[in-house]
PDB file of C-alpha atoms in Angstrom:
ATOM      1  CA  UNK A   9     -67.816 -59.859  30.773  1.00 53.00           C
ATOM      2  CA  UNK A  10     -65.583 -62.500  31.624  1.00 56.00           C
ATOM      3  CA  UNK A  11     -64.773 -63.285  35.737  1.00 55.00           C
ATOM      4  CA  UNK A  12     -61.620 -64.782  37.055  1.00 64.00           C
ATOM      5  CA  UNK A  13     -62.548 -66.680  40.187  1.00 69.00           C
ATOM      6  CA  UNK A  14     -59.307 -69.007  40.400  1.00 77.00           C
ATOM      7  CA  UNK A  15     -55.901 -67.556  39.628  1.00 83.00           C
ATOM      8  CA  UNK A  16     -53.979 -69.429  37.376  1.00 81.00           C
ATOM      9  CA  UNK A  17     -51.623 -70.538  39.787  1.00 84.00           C
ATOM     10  CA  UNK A  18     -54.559 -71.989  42.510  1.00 86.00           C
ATOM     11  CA  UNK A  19     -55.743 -73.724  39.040  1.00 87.00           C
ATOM     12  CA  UNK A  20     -52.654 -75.588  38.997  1.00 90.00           C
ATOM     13  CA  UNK A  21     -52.108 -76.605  42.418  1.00 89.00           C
ATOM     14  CA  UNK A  22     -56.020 -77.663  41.620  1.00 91.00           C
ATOM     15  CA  UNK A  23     -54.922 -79.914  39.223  1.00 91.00           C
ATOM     16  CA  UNK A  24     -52.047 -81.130  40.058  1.00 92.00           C
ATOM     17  CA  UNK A  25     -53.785 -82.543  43.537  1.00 93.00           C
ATOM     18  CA  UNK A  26     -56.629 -83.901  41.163  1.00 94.00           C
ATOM     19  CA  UNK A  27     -54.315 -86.115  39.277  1.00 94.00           C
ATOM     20  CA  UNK A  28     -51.914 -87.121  42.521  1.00 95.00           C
ATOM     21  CA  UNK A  29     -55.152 -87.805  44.059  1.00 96.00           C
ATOM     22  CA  UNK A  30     -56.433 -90.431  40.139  1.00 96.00           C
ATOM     23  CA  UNK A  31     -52.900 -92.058  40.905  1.00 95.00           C
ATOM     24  CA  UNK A  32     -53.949 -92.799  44.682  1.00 95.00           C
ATOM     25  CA  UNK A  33     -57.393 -94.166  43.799  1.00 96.00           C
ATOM     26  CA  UNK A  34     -56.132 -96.343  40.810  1.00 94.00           C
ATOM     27  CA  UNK A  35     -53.489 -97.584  43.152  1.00 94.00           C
ATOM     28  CA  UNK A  36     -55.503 -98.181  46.343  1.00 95.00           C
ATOM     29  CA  UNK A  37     -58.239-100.075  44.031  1.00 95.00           C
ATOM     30  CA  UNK A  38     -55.125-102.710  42.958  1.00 90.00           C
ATOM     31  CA  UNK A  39     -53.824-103.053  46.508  1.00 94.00           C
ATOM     32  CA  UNK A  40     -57.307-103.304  47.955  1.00 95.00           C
ATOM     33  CA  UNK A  41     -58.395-106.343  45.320  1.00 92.00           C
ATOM     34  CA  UNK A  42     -54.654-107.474  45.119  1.00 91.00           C
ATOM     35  CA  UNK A  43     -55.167-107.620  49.539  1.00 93.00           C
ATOM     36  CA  UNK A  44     -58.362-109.368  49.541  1.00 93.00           C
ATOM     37  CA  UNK A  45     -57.655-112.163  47.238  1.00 92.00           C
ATOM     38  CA  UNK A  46     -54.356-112.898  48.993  1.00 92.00           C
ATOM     39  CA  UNK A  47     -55.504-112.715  52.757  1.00 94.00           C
ATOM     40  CA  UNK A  48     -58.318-115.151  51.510  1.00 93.00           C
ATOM     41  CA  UNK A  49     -56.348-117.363  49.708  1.00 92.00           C
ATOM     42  CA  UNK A  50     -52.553-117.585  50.789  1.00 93.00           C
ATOM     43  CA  UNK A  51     -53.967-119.608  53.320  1.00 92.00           C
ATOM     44  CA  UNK A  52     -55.205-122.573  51.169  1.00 91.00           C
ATOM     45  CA  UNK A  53     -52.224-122.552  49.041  1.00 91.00           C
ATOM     46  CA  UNK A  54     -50.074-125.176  50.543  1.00 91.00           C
ATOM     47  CA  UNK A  55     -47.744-127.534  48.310  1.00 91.00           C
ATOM     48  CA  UNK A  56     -50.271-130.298  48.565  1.00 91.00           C
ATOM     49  CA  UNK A  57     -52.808-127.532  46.900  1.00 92.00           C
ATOM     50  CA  UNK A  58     -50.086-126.110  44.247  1.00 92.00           C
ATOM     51  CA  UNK A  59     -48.463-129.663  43.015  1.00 92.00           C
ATOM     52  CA  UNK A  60     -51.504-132.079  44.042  1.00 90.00           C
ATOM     53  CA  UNK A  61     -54.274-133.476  41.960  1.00 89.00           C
ATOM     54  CA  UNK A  62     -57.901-132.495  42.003  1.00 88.00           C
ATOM     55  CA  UNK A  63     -60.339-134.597  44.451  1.00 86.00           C
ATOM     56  CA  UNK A  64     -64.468-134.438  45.265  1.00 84.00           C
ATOM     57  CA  UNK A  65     -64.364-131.911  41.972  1.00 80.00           C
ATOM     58  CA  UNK A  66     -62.875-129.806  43.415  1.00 81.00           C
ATOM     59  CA  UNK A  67     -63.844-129.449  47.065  1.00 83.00           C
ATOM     60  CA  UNK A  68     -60.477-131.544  48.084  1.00 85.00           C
ATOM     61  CA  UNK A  69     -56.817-131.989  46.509  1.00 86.00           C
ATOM     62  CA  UNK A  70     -54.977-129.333  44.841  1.00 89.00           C
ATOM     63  CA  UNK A  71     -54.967-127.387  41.238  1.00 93.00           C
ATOM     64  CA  UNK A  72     -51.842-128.698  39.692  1.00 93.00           C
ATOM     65  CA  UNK A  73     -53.283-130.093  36.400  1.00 92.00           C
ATOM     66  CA  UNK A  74     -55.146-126.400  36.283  1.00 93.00           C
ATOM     67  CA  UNK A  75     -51.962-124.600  36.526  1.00 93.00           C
ATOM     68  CA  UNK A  76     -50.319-127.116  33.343  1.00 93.00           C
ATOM     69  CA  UNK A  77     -53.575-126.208  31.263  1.00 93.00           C
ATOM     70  CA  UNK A  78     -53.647-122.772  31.759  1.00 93.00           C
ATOM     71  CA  UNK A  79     -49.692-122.671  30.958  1.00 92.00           C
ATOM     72  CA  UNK A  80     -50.587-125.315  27.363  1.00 93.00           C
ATOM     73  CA  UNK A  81     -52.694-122.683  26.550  1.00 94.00           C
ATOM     74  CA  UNK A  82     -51.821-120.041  27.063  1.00 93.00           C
ATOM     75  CA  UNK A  83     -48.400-120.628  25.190  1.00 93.00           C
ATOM     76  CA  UNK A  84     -50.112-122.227  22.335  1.00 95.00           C
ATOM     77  CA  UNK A  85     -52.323-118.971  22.115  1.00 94.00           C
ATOM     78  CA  UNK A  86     -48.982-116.608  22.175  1.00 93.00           C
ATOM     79  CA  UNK A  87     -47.103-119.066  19.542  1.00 94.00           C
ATOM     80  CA  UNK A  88     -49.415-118.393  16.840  1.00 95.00           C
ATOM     81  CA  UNK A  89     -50.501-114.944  18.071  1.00 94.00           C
ATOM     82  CA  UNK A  90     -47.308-113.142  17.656  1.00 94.00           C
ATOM     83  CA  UNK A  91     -46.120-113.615  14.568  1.00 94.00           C
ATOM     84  CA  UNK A  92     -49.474-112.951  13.159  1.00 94.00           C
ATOM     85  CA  UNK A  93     -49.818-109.571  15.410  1.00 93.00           C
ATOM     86  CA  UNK A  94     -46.190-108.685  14.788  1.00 94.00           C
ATOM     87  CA  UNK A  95     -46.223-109.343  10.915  1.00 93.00           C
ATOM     88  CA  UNK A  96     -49.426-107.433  10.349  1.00 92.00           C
ATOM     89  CA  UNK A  97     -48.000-104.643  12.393  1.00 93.00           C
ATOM     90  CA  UNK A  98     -45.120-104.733  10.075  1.00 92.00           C
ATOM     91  CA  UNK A  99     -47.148-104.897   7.151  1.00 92.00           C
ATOM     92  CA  UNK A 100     -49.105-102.028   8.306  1.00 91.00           C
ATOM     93  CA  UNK A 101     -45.778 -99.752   9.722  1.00 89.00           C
ATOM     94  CA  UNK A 102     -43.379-100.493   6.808  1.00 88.00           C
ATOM     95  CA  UNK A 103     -45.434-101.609   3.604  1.00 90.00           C
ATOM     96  CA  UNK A 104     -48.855-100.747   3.607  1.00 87.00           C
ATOM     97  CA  UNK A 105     -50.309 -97.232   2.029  1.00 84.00           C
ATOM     98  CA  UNK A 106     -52.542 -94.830   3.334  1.00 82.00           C
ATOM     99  CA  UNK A 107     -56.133 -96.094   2.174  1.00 84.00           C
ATOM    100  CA  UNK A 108     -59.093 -98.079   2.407  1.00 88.00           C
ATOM    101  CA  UNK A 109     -57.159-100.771   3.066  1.00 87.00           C
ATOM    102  CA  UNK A 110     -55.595-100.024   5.836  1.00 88.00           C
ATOM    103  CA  UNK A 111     -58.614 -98.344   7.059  1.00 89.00           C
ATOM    104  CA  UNK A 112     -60.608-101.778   7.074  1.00 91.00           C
ATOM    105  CA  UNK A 113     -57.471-103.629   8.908  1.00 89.00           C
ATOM    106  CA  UNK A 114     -57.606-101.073  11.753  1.00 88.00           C
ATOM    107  CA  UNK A 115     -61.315-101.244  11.983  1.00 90.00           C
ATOM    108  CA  UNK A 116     -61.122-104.963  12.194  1.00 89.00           C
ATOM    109  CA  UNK A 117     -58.288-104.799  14.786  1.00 88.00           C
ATOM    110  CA  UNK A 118     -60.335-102.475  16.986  1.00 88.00           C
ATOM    111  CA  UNK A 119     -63.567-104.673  16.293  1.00 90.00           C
ATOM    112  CA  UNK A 120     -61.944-107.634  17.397  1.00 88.00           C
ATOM    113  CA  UNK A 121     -60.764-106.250  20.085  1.00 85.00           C
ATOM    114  CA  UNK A 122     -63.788-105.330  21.384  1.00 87.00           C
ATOM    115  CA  UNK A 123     -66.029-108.422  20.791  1.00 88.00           C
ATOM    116  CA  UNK A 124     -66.850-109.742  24.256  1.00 89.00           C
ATOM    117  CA  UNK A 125     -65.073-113.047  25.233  1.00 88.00           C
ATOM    118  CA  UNK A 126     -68.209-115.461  25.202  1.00 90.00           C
ATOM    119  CA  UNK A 127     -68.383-115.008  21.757  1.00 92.00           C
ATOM    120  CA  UNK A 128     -65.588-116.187  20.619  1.00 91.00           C
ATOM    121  CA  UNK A 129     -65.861-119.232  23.064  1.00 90.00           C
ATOM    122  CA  UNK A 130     -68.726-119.968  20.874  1.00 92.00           C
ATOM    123  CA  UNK A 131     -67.496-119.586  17.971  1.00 93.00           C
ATOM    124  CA  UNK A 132     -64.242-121.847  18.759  1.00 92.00           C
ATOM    125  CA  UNK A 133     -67.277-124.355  20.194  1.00 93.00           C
ATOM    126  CA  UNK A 134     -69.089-123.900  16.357  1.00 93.00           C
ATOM    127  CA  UNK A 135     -66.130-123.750  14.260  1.00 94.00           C
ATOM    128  CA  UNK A 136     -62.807-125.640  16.093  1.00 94.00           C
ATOM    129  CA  UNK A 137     -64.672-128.211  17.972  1.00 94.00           C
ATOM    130  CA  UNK A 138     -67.229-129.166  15.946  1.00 94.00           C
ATOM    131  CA  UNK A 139     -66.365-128.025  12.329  1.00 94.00           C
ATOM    132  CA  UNK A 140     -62.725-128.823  11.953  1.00 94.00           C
ATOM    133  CA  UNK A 141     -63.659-132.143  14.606  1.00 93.00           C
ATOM    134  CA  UNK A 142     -60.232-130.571  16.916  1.00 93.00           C
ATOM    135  CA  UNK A 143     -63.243-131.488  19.923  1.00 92.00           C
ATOM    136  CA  UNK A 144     -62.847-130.239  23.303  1.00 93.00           C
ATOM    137  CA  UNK A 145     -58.820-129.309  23.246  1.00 93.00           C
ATOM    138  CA  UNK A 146     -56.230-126.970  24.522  1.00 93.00           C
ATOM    139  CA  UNK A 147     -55.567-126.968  20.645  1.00 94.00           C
ATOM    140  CA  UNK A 148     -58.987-125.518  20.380  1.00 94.00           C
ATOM    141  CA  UNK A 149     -59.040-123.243  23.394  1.00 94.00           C
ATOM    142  CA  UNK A 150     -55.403-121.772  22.631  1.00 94.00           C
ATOM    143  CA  UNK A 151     -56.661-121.185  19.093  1.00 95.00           C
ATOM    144  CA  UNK A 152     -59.748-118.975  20.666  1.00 94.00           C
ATOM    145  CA  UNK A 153     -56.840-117.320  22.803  1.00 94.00           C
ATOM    146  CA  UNK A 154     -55.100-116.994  19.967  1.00 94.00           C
ATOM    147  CA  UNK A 155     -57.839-114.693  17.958  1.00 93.00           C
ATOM    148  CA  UNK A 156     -58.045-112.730  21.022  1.00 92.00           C
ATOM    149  CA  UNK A 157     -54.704-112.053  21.485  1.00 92.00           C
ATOM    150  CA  UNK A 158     -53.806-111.156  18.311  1.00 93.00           C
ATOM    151  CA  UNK A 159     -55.470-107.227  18.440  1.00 91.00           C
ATOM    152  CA  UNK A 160     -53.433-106.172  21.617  1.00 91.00           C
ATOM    153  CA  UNK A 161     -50.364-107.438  20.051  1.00 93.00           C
ATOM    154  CA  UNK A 162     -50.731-105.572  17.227  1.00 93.00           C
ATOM    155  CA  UNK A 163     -51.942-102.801  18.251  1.00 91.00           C
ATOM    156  CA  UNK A 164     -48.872-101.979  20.204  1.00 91.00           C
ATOM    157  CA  UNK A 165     -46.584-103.272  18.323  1.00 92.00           C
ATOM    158  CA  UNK A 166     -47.631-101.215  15.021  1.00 91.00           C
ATOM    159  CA  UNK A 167     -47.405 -98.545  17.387  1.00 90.00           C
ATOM    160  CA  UNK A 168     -43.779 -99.310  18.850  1.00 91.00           C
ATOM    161  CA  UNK A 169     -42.334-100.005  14.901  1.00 91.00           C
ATOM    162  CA  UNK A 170     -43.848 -96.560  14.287  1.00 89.00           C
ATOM    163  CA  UNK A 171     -41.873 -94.948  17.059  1.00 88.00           C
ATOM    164  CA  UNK A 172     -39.107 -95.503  15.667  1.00 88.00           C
ATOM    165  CA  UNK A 173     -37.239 -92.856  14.550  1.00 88.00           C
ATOM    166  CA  UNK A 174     -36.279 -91.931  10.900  1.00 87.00           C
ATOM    167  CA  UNK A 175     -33.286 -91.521  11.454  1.00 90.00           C
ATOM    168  CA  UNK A 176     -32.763 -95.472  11.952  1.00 87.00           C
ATOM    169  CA  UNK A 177     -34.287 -95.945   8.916  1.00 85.00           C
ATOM    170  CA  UNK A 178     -31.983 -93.534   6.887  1.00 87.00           C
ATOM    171  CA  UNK A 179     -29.353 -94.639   8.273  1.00 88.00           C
ATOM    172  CA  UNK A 180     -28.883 -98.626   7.460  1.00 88.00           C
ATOM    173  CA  UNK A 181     -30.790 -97.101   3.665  1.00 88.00           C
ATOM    174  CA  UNK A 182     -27.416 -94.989   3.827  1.00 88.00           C
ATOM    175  CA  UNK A 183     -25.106 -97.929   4.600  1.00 88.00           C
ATOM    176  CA  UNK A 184     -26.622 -99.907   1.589  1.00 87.00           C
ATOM    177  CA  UNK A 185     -28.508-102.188   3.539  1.00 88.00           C
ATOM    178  CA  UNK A 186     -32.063-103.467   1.971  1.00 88.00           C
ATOM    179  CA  UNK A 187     -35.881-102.734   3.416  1.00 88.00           C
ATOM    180  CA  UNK A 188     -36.132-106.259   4.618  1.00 89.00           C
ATOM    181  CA  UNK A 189     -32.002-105.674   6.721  1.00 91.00           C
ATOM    182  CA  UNK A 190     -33.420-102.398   7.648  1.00 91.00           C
ATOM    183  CA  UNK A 191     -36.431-103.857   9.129  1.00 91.00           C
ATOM    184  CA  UNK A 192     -34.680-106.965  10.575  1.00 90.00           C
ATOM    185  CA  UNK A 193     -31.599-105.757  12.064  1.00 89.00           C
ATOM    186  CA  UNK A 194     -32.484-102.288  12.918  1.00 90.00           C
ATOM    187  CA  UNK A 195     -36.499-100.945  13.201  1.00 91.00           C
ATOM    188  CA  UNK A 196     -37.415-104.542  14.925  1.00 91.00           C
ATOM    189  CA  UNK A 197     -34.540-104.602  17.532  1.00 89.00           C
ATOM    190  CA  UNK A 198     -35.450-101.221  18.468  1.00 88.00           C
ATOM    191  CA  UNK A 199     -38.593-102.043  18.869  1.00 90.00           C
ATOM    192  CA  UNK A 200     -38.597-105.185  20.966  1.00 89.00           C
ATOM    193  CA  UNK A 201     -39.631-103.746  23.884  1.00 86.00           C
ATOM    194  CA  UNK A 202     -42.527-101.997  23.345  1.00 87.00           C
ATOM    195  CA  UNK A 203     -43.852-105.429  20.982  1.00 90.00           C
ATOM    196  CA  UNK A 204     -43.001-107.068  24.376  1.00 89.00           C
ATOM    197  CA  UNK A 205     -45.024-104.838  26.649  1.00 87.00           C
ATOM    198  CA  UNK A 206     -47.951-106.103  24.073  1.00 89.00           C
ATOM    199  CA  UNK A 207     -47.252-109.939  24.199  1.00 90.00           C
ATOM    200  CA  UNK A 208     -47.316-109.183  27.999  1.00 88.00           C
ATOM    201  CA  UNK A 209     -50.675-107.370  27.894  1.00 87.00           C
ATOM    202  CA  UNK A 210     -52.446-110.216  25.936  1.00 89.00           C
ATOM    203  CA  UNK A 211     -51.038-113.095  27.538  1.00 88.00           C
ATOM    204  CA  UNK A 212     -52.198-111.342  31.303  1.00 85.00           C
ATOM    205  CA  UNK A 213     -55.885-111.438  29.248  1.00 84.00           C
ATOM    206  CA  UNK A 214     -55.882-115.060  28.008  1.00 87.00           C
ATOM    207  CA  UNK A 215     -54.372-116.505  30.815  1.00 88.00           C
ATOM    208  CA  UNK A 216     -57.044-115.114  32.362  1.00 84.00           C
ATOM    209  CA  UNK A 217     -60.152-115.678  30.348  1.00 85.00           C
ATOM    210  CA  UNK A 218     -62.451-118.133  31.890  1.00 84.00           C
ATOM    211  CA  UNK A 219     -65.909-117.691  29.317  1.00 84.00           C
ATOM    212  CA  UNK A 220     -63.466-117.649  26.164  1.00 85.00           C
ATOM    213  CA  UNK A 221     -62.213-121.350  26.712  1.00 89.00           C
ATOM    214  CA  UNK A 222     -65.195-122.884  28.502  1.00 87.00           C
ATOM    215  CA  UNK A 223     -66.777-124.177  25.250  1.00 89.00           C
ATOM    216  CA  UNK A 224     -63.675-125.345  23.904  1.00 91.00           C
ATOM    217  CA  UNK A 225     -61.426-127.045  26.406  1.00 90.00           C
ATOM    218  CA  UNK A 226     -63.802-129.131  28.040  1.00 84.00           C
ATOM    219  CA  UNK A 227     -63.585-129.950  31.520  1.00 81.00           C
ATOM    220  CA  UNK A 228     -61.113-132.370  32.243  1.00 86.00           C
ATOM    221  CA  UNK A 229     -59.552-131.955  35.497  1.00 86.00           C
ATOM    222  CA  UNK A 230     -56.699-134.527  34.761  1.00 88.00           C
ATOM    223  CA  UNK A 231     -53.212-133.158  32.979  1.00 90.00           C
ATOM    224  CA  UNK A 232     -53.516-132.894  29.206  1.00 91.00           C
ATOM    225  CA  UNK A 233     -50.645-134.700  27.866  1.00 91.00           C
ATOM    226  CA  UNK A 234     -51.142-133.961  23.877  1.00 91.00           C
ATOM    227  CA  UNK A 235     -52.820-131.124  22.734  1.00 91.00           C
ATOM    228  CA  UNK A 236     -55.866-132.413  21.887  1.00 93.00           C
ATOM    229  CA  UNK A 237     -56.436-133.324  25.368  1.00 93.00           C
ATOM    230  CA  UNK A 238     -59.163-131.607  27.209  1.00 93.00           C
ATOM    231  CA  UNK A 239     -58.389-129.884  30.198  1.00 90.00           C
ATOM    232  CA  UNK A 240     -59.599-127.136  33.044  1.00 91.00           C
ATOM    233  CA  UNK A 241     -57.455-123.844  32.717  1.00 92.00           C
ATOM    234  CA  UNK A 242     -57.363-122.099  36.153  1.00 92.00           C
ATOM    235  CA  UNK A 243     -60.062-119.380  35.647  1.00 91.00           C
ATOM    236  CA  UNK A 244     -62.122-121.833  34.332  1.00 91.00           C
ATOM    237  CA  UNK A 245     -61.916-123.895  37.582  1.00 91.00           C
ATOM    238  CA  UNK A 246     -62.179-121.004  39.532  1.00 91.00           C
ATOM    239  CA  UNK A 247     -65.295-120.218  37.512  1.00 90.00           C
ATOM    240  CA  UNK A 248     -67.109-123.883  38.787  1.00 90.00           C
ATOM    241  CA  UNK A 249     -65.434-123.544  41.931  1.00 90.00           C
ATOM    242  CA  UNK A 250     -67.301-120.300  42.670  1.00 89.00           C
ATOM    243  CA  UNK A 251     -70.750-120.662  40.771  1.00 87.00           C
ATOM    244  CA  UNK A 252     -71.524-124.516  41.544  1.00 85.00           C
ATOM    245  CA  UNK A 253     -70.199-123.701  45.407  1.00 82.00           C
ATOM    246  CA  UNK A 254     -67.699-126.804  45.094  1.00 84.00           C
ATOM    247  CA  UNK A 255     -65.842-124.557  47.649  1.00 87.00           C
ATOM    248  CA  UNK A 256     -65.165-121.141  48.115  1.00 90.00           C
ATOM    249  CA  UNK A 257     -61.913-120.941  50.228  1.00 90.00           C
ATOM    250  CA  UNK A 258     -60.357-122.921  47.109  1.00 91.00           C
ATOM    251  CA  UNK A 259     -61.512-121.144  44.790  1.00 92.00           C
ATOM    252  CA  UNK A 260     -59.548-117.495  46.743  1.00 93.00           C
ATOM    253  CA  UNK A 261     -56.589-120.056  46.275  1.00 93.00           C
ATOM    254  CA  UNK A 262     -57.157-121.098  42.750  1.00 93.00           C
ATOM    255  CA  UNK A 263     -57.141-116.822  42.125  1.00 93.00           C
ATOM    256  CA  UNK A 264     -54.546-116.353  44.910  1.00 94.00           C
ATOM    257  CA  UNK A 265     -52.154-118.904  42.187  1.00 94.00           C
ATOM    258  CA  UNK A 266     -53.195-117.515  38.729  1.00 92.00           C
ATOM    259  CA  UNK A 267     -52.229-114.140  40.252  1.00 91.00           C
ATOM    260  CA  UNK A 268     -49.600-114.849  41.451  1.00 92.00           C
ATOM    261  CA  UNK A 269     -48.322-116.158  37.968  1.00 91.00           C
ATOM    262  CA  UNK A 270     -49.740-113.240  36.230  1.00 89.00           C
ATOM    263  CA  UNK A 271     -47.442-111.235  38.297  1.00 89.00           C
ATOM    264  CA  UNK A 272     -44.289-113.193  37.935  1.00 90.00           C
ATOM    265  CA  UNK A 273     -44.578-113.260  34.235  1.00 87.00           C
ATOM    266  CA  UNK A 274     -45.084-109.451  34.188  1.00 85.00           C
ATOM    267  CA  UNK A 275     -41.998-108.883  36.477  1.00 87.00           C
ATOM    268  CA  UNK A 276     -40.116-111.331  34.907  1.00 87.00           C
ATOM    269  CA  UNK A 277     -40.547-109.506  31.433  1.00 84.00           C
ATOM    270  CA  UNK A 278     -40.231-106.404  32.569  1.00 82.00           C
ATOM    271  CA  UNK A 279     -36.712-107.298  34.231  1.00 86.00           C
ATOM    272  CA  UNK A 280     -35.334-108.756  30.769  1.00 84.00           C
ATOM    273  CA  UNK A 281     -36.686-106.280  28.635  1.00 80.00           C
ATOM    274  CA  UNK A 282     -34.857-103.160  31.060  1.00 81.00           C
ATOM    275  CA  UNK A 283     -32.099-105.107  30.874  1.00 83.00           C
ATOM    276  CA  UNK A 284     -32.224-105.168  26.958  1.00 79.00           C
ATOM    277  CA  UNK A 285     -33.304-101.734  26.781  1.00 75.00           C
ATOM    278  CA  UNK A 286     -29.840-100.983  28.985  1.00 77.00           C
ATOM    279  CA  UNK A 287     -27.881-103.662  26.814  1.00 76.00           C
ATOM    280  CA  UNK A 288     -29.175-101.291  23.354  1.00 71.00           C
ATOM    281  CA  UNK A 289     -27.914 -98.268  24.850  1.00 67.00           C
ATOM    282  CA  UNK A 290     -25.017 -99.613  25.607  1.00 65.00           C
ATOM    283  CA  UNK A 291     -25.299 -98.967  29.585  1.00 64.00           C
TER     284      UNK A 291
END
């Protein structure tokens, strides 16, 4: 015998207050870490702490050659990640067959993906540093970054090139235009901003990995000038800063600045790419 205690339409409202209420607890969680970082650390971040150099280790002086070796590599990272992300996602959207092949790319994607972020700071210590002698170097650390990024970017943007709609496709085939036209002119302007949204999402991880660069970049706390310089990205700083108790209140600035640029690059993208999206429909 089956019993109705809830009437469809309580169920609903049921529901519908659940997920208001997931929204409301995901956002409060951001604004309540977002809020605590900033009270703690907006204080300390005066322009002698942004654009100064480092003193006592840490304890004195300001972050600025942090903030140009988390921006080295973190660009050398996206540089080569992209157009290996976005060309496999091609590969795998536009060329590849259904198979084991395919199969054993995904797998590897979603493997890599999930490898925690120590490891592959030791393996860029065993196989960058020491086997191909790059030594402690943004080279090396943005080519850890690199490996990392790479699965986010193309994840989404095998995703985004598979959103797009046939009718694209049969369209430019219909004008006379080749696979490679088709995919240049038409499927990968179409889907720029969705491959965007996944450059964004792995450079907000690497800028931020601390464990993933510590065996690699060394810990040089002056500005690296060529990139096989050693230097001290700003998690990594933030990392000694916290653990070795140089000093705390720097250390809330040191995360008060890298989130700040986290969140200028993210709104900053976003802008460009809405504007794009409003430039390809012609708005």
């Amino acid at each position: 015998m089956k019993f109705n205690f809830i009437t469809p339409k309580t169920s609903q409202k049921i529901m519908n207050n659940v997920f208001i209420l997931s929204g409301v607890l995901t956002l409060s969680i951001l604004i309540i870490i977002l809020g605590y970082i900033l009270v703690n650390g907006l204080p300390v971040c005066s322009p002698e702490f942004i654009f100064g150099d480092v003193a006592d280790s840490g304890k004195s002086g300001g972050i600025f050659p942090m903030i140009i070796s988390s921006l080295y590599v973190t660009f050398i990272a996206v540089l080569i990640a992209t157009p290996l992300g976005v060309g496999a996602a091609i590969y795998m959207a536009e060329y590849a067959q259904n198979g084991l092949l395919t199969k054993l790319i995904r797998f590897g994607a979603e493997t890599l993906a999930s490898i925690p972020s120590i490891v592959f700071g030791l393996f860029g210590l065993s196989f960058f540093v020491i086997f191909l002698g790059l030594g402690w170097s943004v080279l090396s650390a943005g080519l850890v970054l690199a490996i990392m990024a790479i699965p986010t970017i193309f994840q989404v943007a095998e995703v985004s090139l598979a959103s797009v709609p046939s009718a694209y496709k049969e369209g430019s085939f219909g004008l006379g235009a080749t696979k490679w036209q088709t995919i240049a002119r038409v499927i990968l302007p179409a889907a720029i901003p969705g491959i965007v949204t996944g450059v964004i999402l792995a450079i907000t991880r690497v800028i931020s990995e601390a464990a993933a660069v510590m065996y690699a970049v060394g810990s040089a706390t002056s500005i690296p000038i060529s990139m096989f310089d050693p230097g001290r990205p700003l998690p990594l700083h933030l990392y000694v800063l916290a653990t070795e108790g140089v000093s705390l209140p720097n250390a809330y600035g040191t995360a008060t600045v890298l989130v700040i640029i986290v969140l200028v690059i993210t709104f900053l993208t976003n802008y460009y790419v809405n504007r794009y999206q409003k430039k390809m429909m012609g708005k």
